[in-house]
């Protein structure tokens, strides 16, 4: 038997977020109040009109006397009226299981279907059904209603889930519903508190004596008091002054728990619902993303270029749809790869789910999954669609392999984290696997290239040096800056150094001082060049401190001016000649004699 209360203090606690869903006036708020004792309607207008307008919150602590397991259920009560579905979507972000509330005297109504489809599109996989207002129908009608609902949910994530008749007026079924809710919560996986902290904001307000407070449901990670967070898309750093969870102050809190953060360093007027608080990292909001979208069977055909309302987390913005693998339109009930261009930047990551609503009239038409938040211009549409199809797998090794395919300079760990949302450990594990398979190559401590990109970069560097040596046989090698400007001008600053270190370790190149050369290259002089070299040395050696003009020496040589200048530069590099000023060169023996003379004086 499950009871409300706090019994086993030392036992571990599982946290699950329960979201209500259903048509207006089917009793969602009354049911949450009956289960938790908390009235989630906080606005004066809600109490006056008797309907839920914005999302509300409650909690329920359950203990199983048989095994001591404790459950902490955070309830998100959403509005059922069609005019407030946008608020419902903000509340649906982060729920782990849905409590579908359906009145026994009306059964499935428009927002019942809409809320159910939204939960399905958001990837909710656990839930149960409360058949409310059971006191208003007889037992036979109640049983028929239960059977009708079982047919309605057949083939969905709610197939075979409990359908519990209940009445908040008489109390019938509430204990059974509470037990079924507890059992469903036990079967629902708890969110992973590891990784990067990310919390979409659903409320912002000022608390007297504390200042700016934001609330939300973290979808990943854990945060501690005094931590520094970043607010997106503002790109502003803030400090966590205090944390509240379970209706009390706590030192840390993580994914799957209703959370309130007292923030320092920002005014409440600067924040709004839809922004996201994250741990400090490489994340950034985007105005463009590639995705797979699913159109509901009840929706109209979606045309290429159509404007839609895009809902991700608690954010909402207008977007335009560019269909990538369809001939200008997407029929109802089908899926397509698409690129969305957002009017306002939104922080979203690979694998995040979103909802699409028609621009006007505003009704839910579908949803989708984010595949790439930094899409590149693509000339080959067919190849690009194949790449996006691979990204749909969500499997880290495959996803990382695909991300590397179109990156000639590879990706830093931070780049991969930003585009995937994975932890550094997860990125490292996927990278190690790809390297072991021979399809990727590490470059420096934190960069990874596809094996193909590494080969291309290596060949480009070797080809450049080959041509350089042919053109400049008197030069010992090319400078790093020459190689960078000719071959890797668009590469990140640390790319070339890491590439050269790797190529030198592999014996492909040699680096001597500031020069880079191929291992087989040596400076070879023909007879004319050898004679010119000997002439230069002799003239400066015999001149002592009465040195000739450089110009006169070079014009007297049996080679052209270009080769003469390069021979002179080689003698300077070898320190046979020493440059005192722009037009004053001394032989090194003359320098030694001058030093000796100065010491004796």
Coordinates of C-alpha atoms in Angstrom, one line a residue:
X1 CA 0.0 0.0 0.0
X2 CA 1.3 3.4 -1.0
X3 CA 0.7 6.3 1.4
X4 CA 1.3 10.0 1.3
X5 CA 3.9 11.1 3.8
X6 CA 7.5 10.9 4.7
X7 CA 8.6 7.7 6.4
X8 CA 12.0 6.4 5.4
X9 CA 14.4 9.3 5.7
X10 CA 17.5 7.3 4.8
X11 CA 16.0 5.7 1.7
X12 CA 16.9 6.9 -1.8
X13 CA 14.4 9.1 -3.5
X14 CA 13.3 8.9 -7.1
X15 CA 12.1 12.1 -8.8
X16 CA 9.5 12.1 -11.6
X17 CA 7.7 14.9 -13.3
X18 CA 4.0 14.2 -13.9
X19 CA 2.2 16.4 -16.5
X20 CA -1.6 16.6 -16.6
X21 CA -3.2 16.7 -20.1
X22 CA -6.8 16.9 -21.3
X23 CA -9.7 19.0 -22.4
X24 CA -10.9 22.1 -20.5
X25 CA -13.2 21.4 -17.6
X26 CA -12.4 17.7 -17.4
X27 CA -11.1 18.2 -13.9
X28 CA -7.3 18.3 -14.2
X29 CA -6.7 20.9 -11.5
X30 CA -9.3 19.5 -9.2
X31 CA -7.7 16.1 -9.5
X32 CA -4.2 17.4 -8.7
X33 CA -5.7 19.2 -5.7
X34 CA -7.3 16.0 -4.5
X35 CA -4.1 14.0 -4.9
X36 CA -1.7 16.5 -3.5
X37 CA -3.7 19.0 -1.4
X38 CA -2.3 21.9 -3.5
X39 CA -4.3 24.3 -5.6
X40 CA -2.3 24.9 -8.8
X41 CA -4.5 27.8 -9.9
X42 CA -2.4 30.8 -8.6
X43 CA -3.8 33.6 -10.8
X44 CA -6.8 35.7 -9.6
X45 CA -8.4 35.4 -13.0
X46 CA -8.1 31.6 -12.8
X47 CA -9.9 31.5 -9.5
X48 CA -12.6 34.0 -10.7
X49 CA -13.2 32.2 -14.0
X50 CA -12.7 28.6 -12.7
X51 CA -10.4 27.6 -15.5
X52 CA -6.6 27.1 -15.7
X53 CA -4.9 29.8 -17.8
X54 CA -1.2 29.2 -17.1
X55 CA 0.8 26.3 -15.9
X56 CA 0.6 25.4 -12.2
X57 CA 2.7 23.3 -10.0
X58 CA 2.2 20.8 -7.1
X59 CA 4.1 17.9 -5.5
X60 CA 3.4 14.6 -3.9
X61 CA 5.7 12.5 -1.8
X62 CA 4.9 8.8 -1.7
X63 CA 6.5 6.0 0.3
X64 CA 6.2 2.2 -0.3
X65 CA 6.0 0.5 3.1
X66 CA 7.1 -2.8 1.6
X67 CA 10.6 -1.8 0.4
X68 CA 11.1 1.7 1.7
X69 CA 11.3 3.3 -1.8
X70 CA 10.3 6.9 -1.9
X71 CA 8.9 8.8 -4.9
X72 CA 8.8 12.5 -5.2
X73 CA 6.3 13.5 -7.9
X74 CA 6.4 17.0 -9.3
X75 CA 3.1 17.9 -10.9
X76 CA 2.8 20.3 -13.8
X77 CA -0.9 21.2 -14.3
X78 CA -1.5 22.6 -17.8
X79 CA -4.5 24.6 -19.1
X80 CA -7.0 22.7 -21.3
X81 CA -8.6 25.6 -23.2
X82 CA -7.6 25.7 -26.9
X83 CA -6.6 29.4 -26.4
X84 CA -4.0 28.4 -23.9
X85 CA -2.3 25.5 -25.6
X86 CA 0.9 27.6 -26.0
X87 CA 1.0 27.7 -22.2
X88 CA 0.3 23.9 -22.1
X89 CA 3.3 23.4 -24.4
X90 CA 5.6 25.4 -22.0
X91 CA 4.4 23.1 -19.2
X92 CA 4.8 19.9 -21.2
X93 CA 8.5 20.5 -21.4
X94 CA 10.4 18.1 -19.2
X95 CA 7.5 15.8 -18.1
X96 CA 8.4 12.2 -17.6
X97 CA 4.9 10.7 -17.5
X98 CA 1.5 12.0 -18.5
X99 CA -1.7 11.8 -16.4
X100 CA -4.3 12.0 -19.2
X101 CA -7.5 13.4 -17.6
X102 CA -10.8 12.5 -19.5
X103 CA -14.3 13.2 -18.1
X104 CA -16.5 10.2 -18.1
X105 CA -19.5 12.2 -19.3
X106 CA -17.7 13.6 -22.4
X107 CA -14.8 11.3 -23.2
X108 CA -12.5 12.3 -26.0
X109 CA -12.8 16.0 -26.9
X110 CA -10.7 18.3 -29.2
X111 CA -8.0 19.2 -26.6
X112 CA -7.9 15.6 -25.4
X113 CA -6.7 14.6 -28.8
X114 CA -4.4 17.6 -29.2
X115 CA -2.8 17.2 -25.8
X116 CA -2.3 13.5 -26.4
X117 CA -0.6 14.1 -29.8
X118 CA 1.6 16.8 -28.3
X119 CA 2.8 14.3 -25.6
X120 CA 3.4 11.6 -28.2
X121 CA 5.4 14.1 -30.4
X122 CA 7.4 15.2 -27.4
X123 CA 8.5 11.6 -26.9
X124 CA 6.6 10.9 -23.7
X125 CA 6.5 7.2 -23.3
X126 CA 4.9 6.6 -19.9
X127 CA 1.5 7.5 -18.5
X128 CA -2.0 6.5 -17.3
X129 CA -5.6 7.7 -17.7
X130 CA -7.8 9.2 -15.1
X131 CA -11.5 8.8 -16.1
X132 CA -12.8 11.7 -14.0
X133 CA -16.4 12.7 -13.0
X134 CA -17.1 9.0 -12.6
X135 CA -20.0 9.9 -10.2
X136 CA -21.9 11.5 -13.2
X137 CA -22.4 8.2 -15.1
X138 CA -23.7 4.7 -14.1
X139 CA -21.5 1.6 -13.9
X140 CA -22.4 0.3 -17.3
X141 CA -21.6 3.6 -19.0
X142 CA -18.3 3.8 -17.1
X143 CA -17.3 0.4 -18.3
X144 CA -18.2 1.3 -21.9
X145 CA -16.2 4.5 -21.5
X146 CA -13.2 2.6 -20.3
X147 CA -13.4 0.2 -23.3
X148 CA -13.8 3.2 -25.7
X149 CA -10.7 4.8 -24.3
X150 CA -8.7 1.6 -24.6
X151 CA -9.6 1.6 -28.3
X152 CA -8.7 5.2 -28.7
X153 CA -5.2 4.7 -27.2
X154 CA -4.5 1.4 -29.0
X155 CA -1.2 1.4 -30.7
X156 CA 0.1 4.3 -28.7
X157 CA 2.3 4.7 -25.7
X158 CA -0.9 4.6 -23.5
X159 CA -2.0 1.2 -24.9
X160 CA -2.5 -1.2 -22.0
X161 CA -1.9 1.5 -19.4
X162 CA -4.3 1.8 -16.4
X163 CA -7.6 3.6 -17.0
X164 CA -8.8 4.5 -13.5
X165 CA -12.4 5.9 -12.9
X166 CA -12.3 8.6 -10.2
X167 CA -14.3 11.4 -8.7
X168 CA -12.9 14.4 -6.9
X169 CA -16.5 15.1 -5.6
X170 CA -17.1 11.7 -3.9
X171 CA -13.5 10.5 -3.6
X172 CA -14.2 7.3 -5.5
X173 CA -11.1 5.9 -7.2
X174 CA -8.6 8.4 -5.7
X175 CA -6.7 5.8 -3.7
X176 CA -6.6 3.4 -6.7
X177 CA -5.4 6.2 -8.9
X178 CA -2.7 7.2 -6.4
X179 CA -1.5 3.6 -6.3
X180 CA -1.5 3.3 -10.1
X181 CA 0.3 6.6 -10.4
X182 CA 3.0 5.4 -8.0
X183 CA 3.4 2.1 -9.9
X184 CA 3.7 4.0 -13.2
X185 CA 6.2 6.3 -11.7
X186 CA 8.3 3.4 -10.5
X187 CA 8.3 2.0 -14.1
X188 CA 9.3 5.4 -15.5
X189 CA 13.1 5.9 -15.9
X190 CA 14.5 8.8 -13.9
X191 CA 16.3 11.5 -15.8
X192 CA 20.1 11.3 -15.8
X193 CA 21.5 14.0 -13.6
X194 CA 25.0 13.8 -15.3
X195 CA 26.1 16.0 -18.2
X196 CA 25.5 19.6 -18.8
X197 CA 22.9 21.5 -16.8
X198 CA 20.1 22.8 -19.0
X199 CA 16.8 24.3 -17.7
X200 CA 14.2 26.0 -19.9
X201 CA 12.7 28.9 -17.9
X202 CA 8.9 28.7 -17.4
X203 CA 8.5 31.5 -14.8
X204 CA 10.3 34.7 -13.9
X205 CA 9.5 36.9 -11.0
X206 CA 10.9 39.0 -8.2
X207 CA 10.8 37.7 -4.7
X208 CA 10.9 40.3 -2.0
X209 CA 14.2 40.1 -0.1
X210 CA 15.8 37.8 -2.6
X211 CA 15.5 39.5 -6.0
X212 CA 15.3 37.6 -9.4
X213 CA 13.9 34.1 -9.3
X214 CA 13.4 31.8 -12.2
X215 CA 11.7 28.4 -12.2
X216 CA 11.8 25.4 -14.6
X217 CA 12.4 21.7 -14.9
X218 CA 16.0 20.8 -15.7
X219 CA 16.2 18.4 -18.6
X220 CA 19.8 17.4 -17.9
X221 CA 22.6 17.9 -15.4
X222 CA 23.0 19.1 -11.9
X223 CA 23.6 22.5 -10.4
X224 CA 25.0 23.7 -7.1
X225 CA 24.5 26.9 -5.2
X226 CA 27.1 29.6 -6.0
X227 CA 27.6 28.1 -9.5
X228 CA 27.8 30.3 -12.5
X229 CA 25.3 29.8 -15.3
X230 CA 24.7 31.2 -18.7
X231 CA 21.4 32.5 -19.9
X232 CA 20.5 31.9 -23.6
X233 CA 20.0 33.6 -26.0
X234 CA 21.2 36.6 -24.0
X235 CA 24.6 35.0 -23.6
X236 CA 24.8 36.5 -20.1
X237 CA 26.5 35.0 -17.1
X238 CA 24.7 34.9 -13.8
X239 CA 25.4 33.5 -10.4
X240 CA 23.1 31.0 -8.5
X241 CA 22.6 32.7 -5.2
X242 CA 20.2 30.0 -3.9
X243 CA 18.3 26.9 -5.0
X244 CA 14.9 25.7 -3.9
X245 CA 13.4 22.3 -4.5
X246 CA 10.9 20.1 -2.6
X247 CA 9.6 23.5 -1.3
X248 CA 12.8 24.1 0.7
X249 CA 16.3 25.4 0.2
X250 CA 18.8 22.9 -1.1
X251 CA 22.5 23.0 -2.0
X252 CA 22.1 21.2 -5.3
X253 CA 19.4 20.0 -7.6
X254 CA 19.3 18.0 -10.9
X255 CA 17.3 16.9 -13.9
X256 CA 13.7 15.8 -13.4
X257 CA 13.0 18.1 -10.4
X258 CA 10.9 21.2 -10.2
X259 CA 13.5 23.9 -9.5
X260 CA 13.6 27.6 -8.4
X261 CA 16.9 29.5 -8.8
X262 CA 17.6 32.8 -7.1
X263 CA 19.9 34.6 -9.6
X264 CA 22.4 37.4 -9.0
X265 CA 23.8 39.6 -11.8
X266 CA 20.6 40.0 -13.8
X267 CA 17.2 41.8 -13.5
X268 CA 13.9 39.9 -13.8
X269 CA 12.9 42.4 -16.5
X270 CA 15.7 41.1 -18.7
X271 CA 14.4 37.5 -18.5
X272 CA 11.4 35.8 -20.0
X273 CA 9.8 32.4 -20.5
X274 CA 11.5 30.6 -23.3
X275 CA 15.1 31.5 -22.3
X276 CA 17.4 28.7 -21.1
X277 CA 19.8 28.5 -18.2
X278 CA 22.8 26.3 -18.8
X279 CA 26.1 25.4 -17.2
X280 CA 29.1 27.4 -18.6
X281 CA 30.0 25.7 -21.9
X282 CA 30.1 26.1 -25.7
X283 CA 26.3 26.2 -26.2
X284 CA 24.7 29.0 -28.3
X285 CA 21.3 29.7 -29.6
X286 CA 20.5 29.2 -33.3
X287 CA 18.2 30.7 -35.9
X288 CA 18.5 27.8 -38.3
X289 CA 18.3 24.0 -37.8
X290 CA 17.8 20.8 -39.8
X291 CA 15.3 18.4 -38.5
X292 CA 12.8 15.6 -39.3
X293 CA 9.2 16.7 -39.0
X294 CA 6.0 14.6 -38.6
X295 CA 2.7 16.0 -39.8
X296 CA -0.4 14.9 -37.9
X297 CA -3.0 12.9 -39.9
X298 CA -5.6 15.6 -39.1
X299 CA -3.4 18.5 -40.4
X300 CA -3.6 20.1 -43.8
X301 CA -0.8 19.6 -46.3
X302 CA 2.3 21.6 -45.3
X303 CA 3.8 23.6 -48.2
X304 CA 7.4 24.5 -48.7
X305 CA 8.1 27.9 -47.3
X306 CA 5.1 27.9 -45.0
X307 CA 5.3 29.9 -41.8
X308 CA 4.6 28.0 -38.6
X309 CA 4.8 28.5 -34.8
X310 CA 7.8 26.6 -33.5
X311 CA 7.8 25.4 -29.8
X312 CA 10.9 24.1 -28.2
X313 CA 11.3 23.7 -24.5
X314 CA 9.4 26.7 -23.1
X315 CA 10.3 28.9 -26.2
X316 CA 8.0 29.9 -29.0
X317 CA 8.9 31.7 -32.2
X318 CA 7.7 31.9 -35.8
X319 CA 9.7 29.7 -38.3
X320 CA 9.6 29.0 -42.0
X321 CA 9.7 25.5 -43.3
X322 CA 12.0 24.4 -46.2
X323 CA 11.3 20.9 -47.2
X324 CA 14.5 19.1 -48.2
X325 CA 13.3 15.7 -49.4
X326 CA 9.8 16.5 -50.8
X327 CA 8.6 18.2 -53.9
X328 CA 7.2 21.3 -52.3
X329 CA 4.7 19.8 -50.0
X330 CA 4.2 17.3 -47.1
X331 CA 0.9 15.3 -47.0
X332 CA -0.9 14.7 -43.7
X333 CA 0.4 11.8 -41.6
X334 CA 3.8 11.7 -43.2
X335 CA 7.4 12.7 -42.3
X336 CA 10.0 14.7 -44.0
X337 CA 13.5 16.2 -43.6
X338 CA 13.3 20.0 -43.3
X339 CA 15.3 23.1 -42.5
X340 CA 13.6 25.6 -40.2
X341 CA 14.6 29.3 -40.2
X342 CA 13.6 30.9 -36.9
X343 CA 12.6 34.5 -36.5
X344 CA 14.2 34.5 -33.0
X345 CA 17.2 32.5 -31.7
X346 CA 16.4 29.5 -29.6
X347 CA 18.8 27.2 -27.7
X348 CA 18.1 23.7 -28.9
X349 CA 20.3 20.7 -29.3
X350 CA 20.6 17.5 -31.4
X351 CA 17.8 15.1 -30.4
X352 CA 15.5 17.7 -28.9
X353 CA 11.9 17.4 -29.7
X354 CA 9.6 20.3 -30.8
X355 CA 6.0 21.1 -31.7
X356 CA 4.8 22.9 -34.8
X357 CA 1.5 24.8 -34.9
X358 CA -0.2 26.4 -37.9
X359 CA 0.5 30.1 -38.3
X360 CA -3.2 30.9 -38.6
X361 CA -5.5 29.7 -37.2
X362 CA -3.2 28.5 -34.5
X363 CA -3.6 24.7 -34.1
X364 CA -1.1 21.9 -33.6
X365 CA -0.1 20.4 -36.9
X366 CA 2.9 18.2 -36.0
X367 CA 6.3 18.1 -34.4
X368 CA 9.8 16.8 -34.9
X369 CA 13.3 16.1 -33.8
X370 CA 16.3 18.4 -34.1
X371 CA 19.1 16.9 -36.1
X372 CA 21.7 19.7 -36.7
X373 CA 21.7 23.2 -35.2
X374 CA 24.6 24.4 -37.4
X375 CA 23.6 23.2 -40.9
X376 CA 25.9 24.0 -43.7
X377 CA 25.0 25.2 -47.2
X378 CA 24.6 22.0 -49.3
X379 CA 24.9 21.8 -53.1
X380 CA 24.1 18.1 -53.2
X381 CA 20.6 17.8 -51.7
X382 CA 20.5 14.0 -52.0
X383 CA 23.7 13.5 -50.1
X384 CA 22.6 16.0 -47.5
X385 CA 19.4 14.1 -46.9
X386 CA 21.4 10.9 -46.5
X387 CA 23.5 12.6 -43.9
X388 CA 20.5 13.8 -42.0
X389 CA 19.0 10.3 -42.1
X390 CA 22.1 9.0 -40.4
X391 CA 21.8 11.7 -37.7
X392 CA 18.3 10.4 -36.9
X393 CA 19.8 7.3 -35.4
X394 CA 21.0 9.2 -32.3
X395 CA 23.7 6.6 -31.8
X396 CA 26.8 8.6 -30.6
X397 CA 29.4 6.9 -32.8
X398 CA 27.3 7.3 -36.0
X399 CA 26.3 10.8 -35.1
X400 CA 29.9 11.9 -34.5
X401 CA 31.0 10.2 -37.7
X402 CA 28.4 12.1 -39.7
X403 CA 29.3 15.4 -38.0
X404 CA 32.9 14.9 -39.0
X405 CA 32.1 14.2 -42.7
X406 CA 31.8 17.8 -43.8
X407 CA 34.4 19.3 -41.5
X408 CA 37.8 19.6 -43.4
X409 CA 39.5 20.8 -40.2
X410 CA 37.7 18.5 -37.8
X411 CA 35.9 19.4 -34.6
X412 CA 37.1 20.4 -31.2
X413 CA 35.6 18.6 -28.2
X414 CA 33.7 21.9 -27.5
X415 CA 32.3 22.0 -31.0
X416 CA 30.9 18.5 -30.6
X417 CA 29.4 19.2 -27.2
X418 CA 27.7 22.3 -28.6
X419 CA 26.2 20.4 -31.6
X420 CA 25.3 17.3 -29.7
X421 CA 24.6 18.3 -26.1
X422 CA 26.7 15.3 -24.9
X423 CA 29.0 15.3 -21.9
X424 CA 32.8 15.5 -22.5
X425 CA 33.0 11.9 -21.4
X426 CA 30.5 10.7 -24.0
X427 CA 32.2 12.7 -26.7
X428 CA 35.5 11.1 -25.7
X429 CA 34.1 7.6 -25.8
X430 CA 32.6 8.0 -29.2
X431 CA 35.9 9.6 -30.5
X432 CA 37.9 6.7 -29.2
X433 CA 35.7 4.2 -30.9
X434 CA 36.0 6.0 -34.2
X435 CA 39.8 6.1 -33.9
X436 CA 39.9 2.4 -33.1
X437 CA 37.9 1.7 -36.2
X438 CA 40.3 3.8 -38.3
X439 CA 37.7 6.2 -39.5
X440 CA 38.9 9.2 -37.4
X441 CA 42.2 10.7 -36.4
X442 CA 43.0 12.7 -33.3
X443 CA 44.9 15.9 -33.8
X444 CA 46.4 17.5 -30.8
X445 CA 44.8 17.1 -27.3
X446 CA 41.2 18.0 -28.3
X447 CA 40.6 17.9 -32.0
X448 CA 39.2 15.1 -34.1
X449 CA 39.2 14.7 -37.9
X450 CA 37.7 12.1 -40.1
X451 CA 40.3 9.8 -41.6
X452 CA 39.5 11.2 -45.0
X453 CA 39.9 14.9 -43.8
X454 CA 43.2 14.0 -42.2
X455 CA 44.5 12.4 -45.4
X456 CA 43.4 15.4 -47.4
X457 CA 45.1 17.8 -45.1
X458 CA 48.3 15.7 -45.1
X459 CA 48.4 15.5 -48.9
X460 CA 47.7 19.2 -49.3
X461 CA 50.7 20.0 -47.0
X462 CA 53.0 17.5 -48.7
X463 CA 51.9 18.7 -52.2
X464 CA 52.6 22.3 -51.3
X465 CA 56.1 21.5 -50.0
X466 CA 56.8 19.4 -53.1
X467 CA 56.0 22.3 -55.3
X468 CA 57.7 24.8 -53.1
X469 CA 61.0 22.8 -53.2
X470 CA 60.8 22.5 -57.0
X471 CA 60.2 26.3 -57.3
X472 CA 62.7 27.3 -54.6
X473 CA 65.5 24.7 -54.6
X474 CA 67.8 27.0 -52.8
X475 CA 65.4 27.5 -49.8
X476 CA 65.7 25.0 -46.9
X477 CA 62.0 24.9 -46.6
X478 CA 58.8 26.9 -46.4
X479 CA 57.7 29.0 -43.5
X480 CA 54.7 28.0 -41.4
X481 CA 53.0 31.3 -42.5
X482 CA 53.5 30.5 -46.1
X483 CA 51.9 27.1 -45.6
X484 CA 49.1 28.5 -43.6
X485 CA 48.2 31.3 -46.1
X486 CA 48.4 29.1 -49.1
X487 CA 46.7 25.9 -47.8
X488 CA 45.0 26.5 -44.5
X489 CA 43.9 30.1 -44.4
X490 CA 40.4 29.2 -43.2
X491 CA 41.5 26.7 -40.6
X492 CA 41.3 27.5 -36.8
X493 CA 44.3 29.0 -35.2
X494 CA 45.5 25.8 -33.5
X495 CA 44.9 23.5 -36.4
X496 CA 48.1 23.9 -38.4
X497 CA 50.4 23.5 -35.3
X498 CA 48.6 20.3 -34.4
X499 CA 48.7 19.0 -38.0
X500 CA 52.4 19.7 -38.4
X501 CA 53.2 18.0 -35.1
X502 CA 51.3 15.0 -36.2
X503 CA 52.9 14.9 -39.7
X504 CA 56.4 15.3 -38.2
X505 CA 55.8 12.5 -35.7
X506 CA 54.7 10.3 -38.7
X507 CA 57.9 11.2 -40.6
X508 CA 56.0 13.0 -43.4
X509 CA 57.8 16.3 -42.8
X510 CA 60.7 17.8 -40.9
X511 CA 60.6 21.1 -39.0
X512 CA 63.9 22.9 -38.6
X513 CA 63.7 26.2 -36.8
X514 CA 61.0 28.2 -38.7
X515 CA 61.2 26.1 -41.8
X516 CA 59.2 23.1 -42.9
X517 CA 60.5 20.6 -45.5
X518 CA 60.1 17.2 -46.9
X519 CA 62.6 14.7 -45.5
X520 CA 64.3 14.1 -48.9
X521 CA 64.8 17.7 -49.6
X522 CA 68.3 19.2 -49.5
X523 CA 69.6 22.4 -51.0
X524 CA 71.5 21.5 -54.2
X525 CA 73.5 24.1 -56.2
X526 CA 74.4 23.8 -59.9
X527 CA 77.9 24.9 -61.1
X528 CA 77.0 28.5 -61.7
X529 CA 75.3 28.7 -58.2
X530 CA 78.3 27.1 -56.5
X531 CA 80.6 29.6 -58.2
X532 CA 78.4 32.5 -57.2
X533 CA 78.3 31.2 -53.6
X534 CA 82.1 31.0 -53.5
X535 CA 82.4 34.5 -55.0
X536 CA 80.2 36.0 -52.3
X537 CA 82.1 34.3 -49.5
X538 CA 85.4 35.3 -50.9
X539 CA 84.5 39.0 -51.4
X540 CA 83.2 39.5 -47.9
X541 CA 86.0 37.4 -46.3
X542 CA 88.9 39.3 -48.0
X543 CA 87.2 42.7 -47.4
X544 CA 87.5 42.4 -43.7
X545 CA 85.8 45.4 -42.1
X546 CA 86.0 47.4 -45.4
X547 CA 82.9 45.6 -46.7
X548 CA 81.7 46.0 -50.3
X549 CA 78.1 47.2 -51.1
X550 CA 75.7 44.2 -51.2
X551 CA 74.2 45.4 -54.5
X552 CA 77.7 45.6 -56.1
X553 CA 78.5 42.0 -55.1
X554 CA 75.2 40.6 -56.3
X555 CA 75.4 42.3 -59.7
X556 CA 78.9 40.9 -60.3
X557 CA 77.7 37.3 -60.0
X558 CA 77.2 34.8 -63.0
X559 CA 73.6 34.1 -62.0
X560 CA 70.4 36.1 -62.3
X561 CA 69.3 38.5 -59.5
X562 CA 66.7 36.2 -58.0
X563 CA 69.1 33.3 -57.6
X564 CA 71.8 35.7 -56.3
X565 CA 69.5 37.0 -53.6
X566 CA 68.5 33.5 -52.5
X567 CA 72.2 32.4 -52.3
X568 CA 72.8 35.4 -50.1
X569 CA 69.9 34.5 -47.9
X570 CA 71.2 31.0 -47.5
X571 CA 74.6 32.3 -46.4
X572 CA 72.9 34.5 -43.8
X573 CA 70.9 31.5 -42.5
X574 CA 74.1 29.5 -42.3
X575 CA 75.6 32.4 -40.3
X576 CA 78.5 32.5 -42.8
X577 CA 77.5 36.1 -43.3
X578 CA 76.1 38.3 -40.5
X579 CA 73.7 41.1 -41.1
X580 CA 74.7 44.3 -39.2
X581 CA 72.2 46.6 -41.0
X582 CA 70.0 46.6 -44.1
X583 CA 73.0 47.2 -46.5
X584 CA 75.9 46.1 -44.2
X585 CA 77.0 42.5 -44.1
X586 CA 80.2 41.1 -42.5
X587 CA 81.8 37.7 -42.8
X588 CA 81.7 35.8 -39.6
X589 CA 85.5 35.7 -39.4
X590 CA 85.5 39.5 -39.6
X591 CA 83.0 39.6 -36.7
X592 CA 85.3 37.3 -34.6
X593 CA 88.4 39.6 -35.4
X594 CA 86.4 42.6 -34.4
X595 CA 85.4 41.1 -31.0
X596 CA 89.0 40.1 -30.3
X597 CA 90.2 43.7 -31.1
X598 CA 87.6 45.2 -28.8
X599 CA 88.6 42.9 -25.9
X600 CA 92.3 43.8 -26.3
X601 CA 91.5 47.5 -26.2

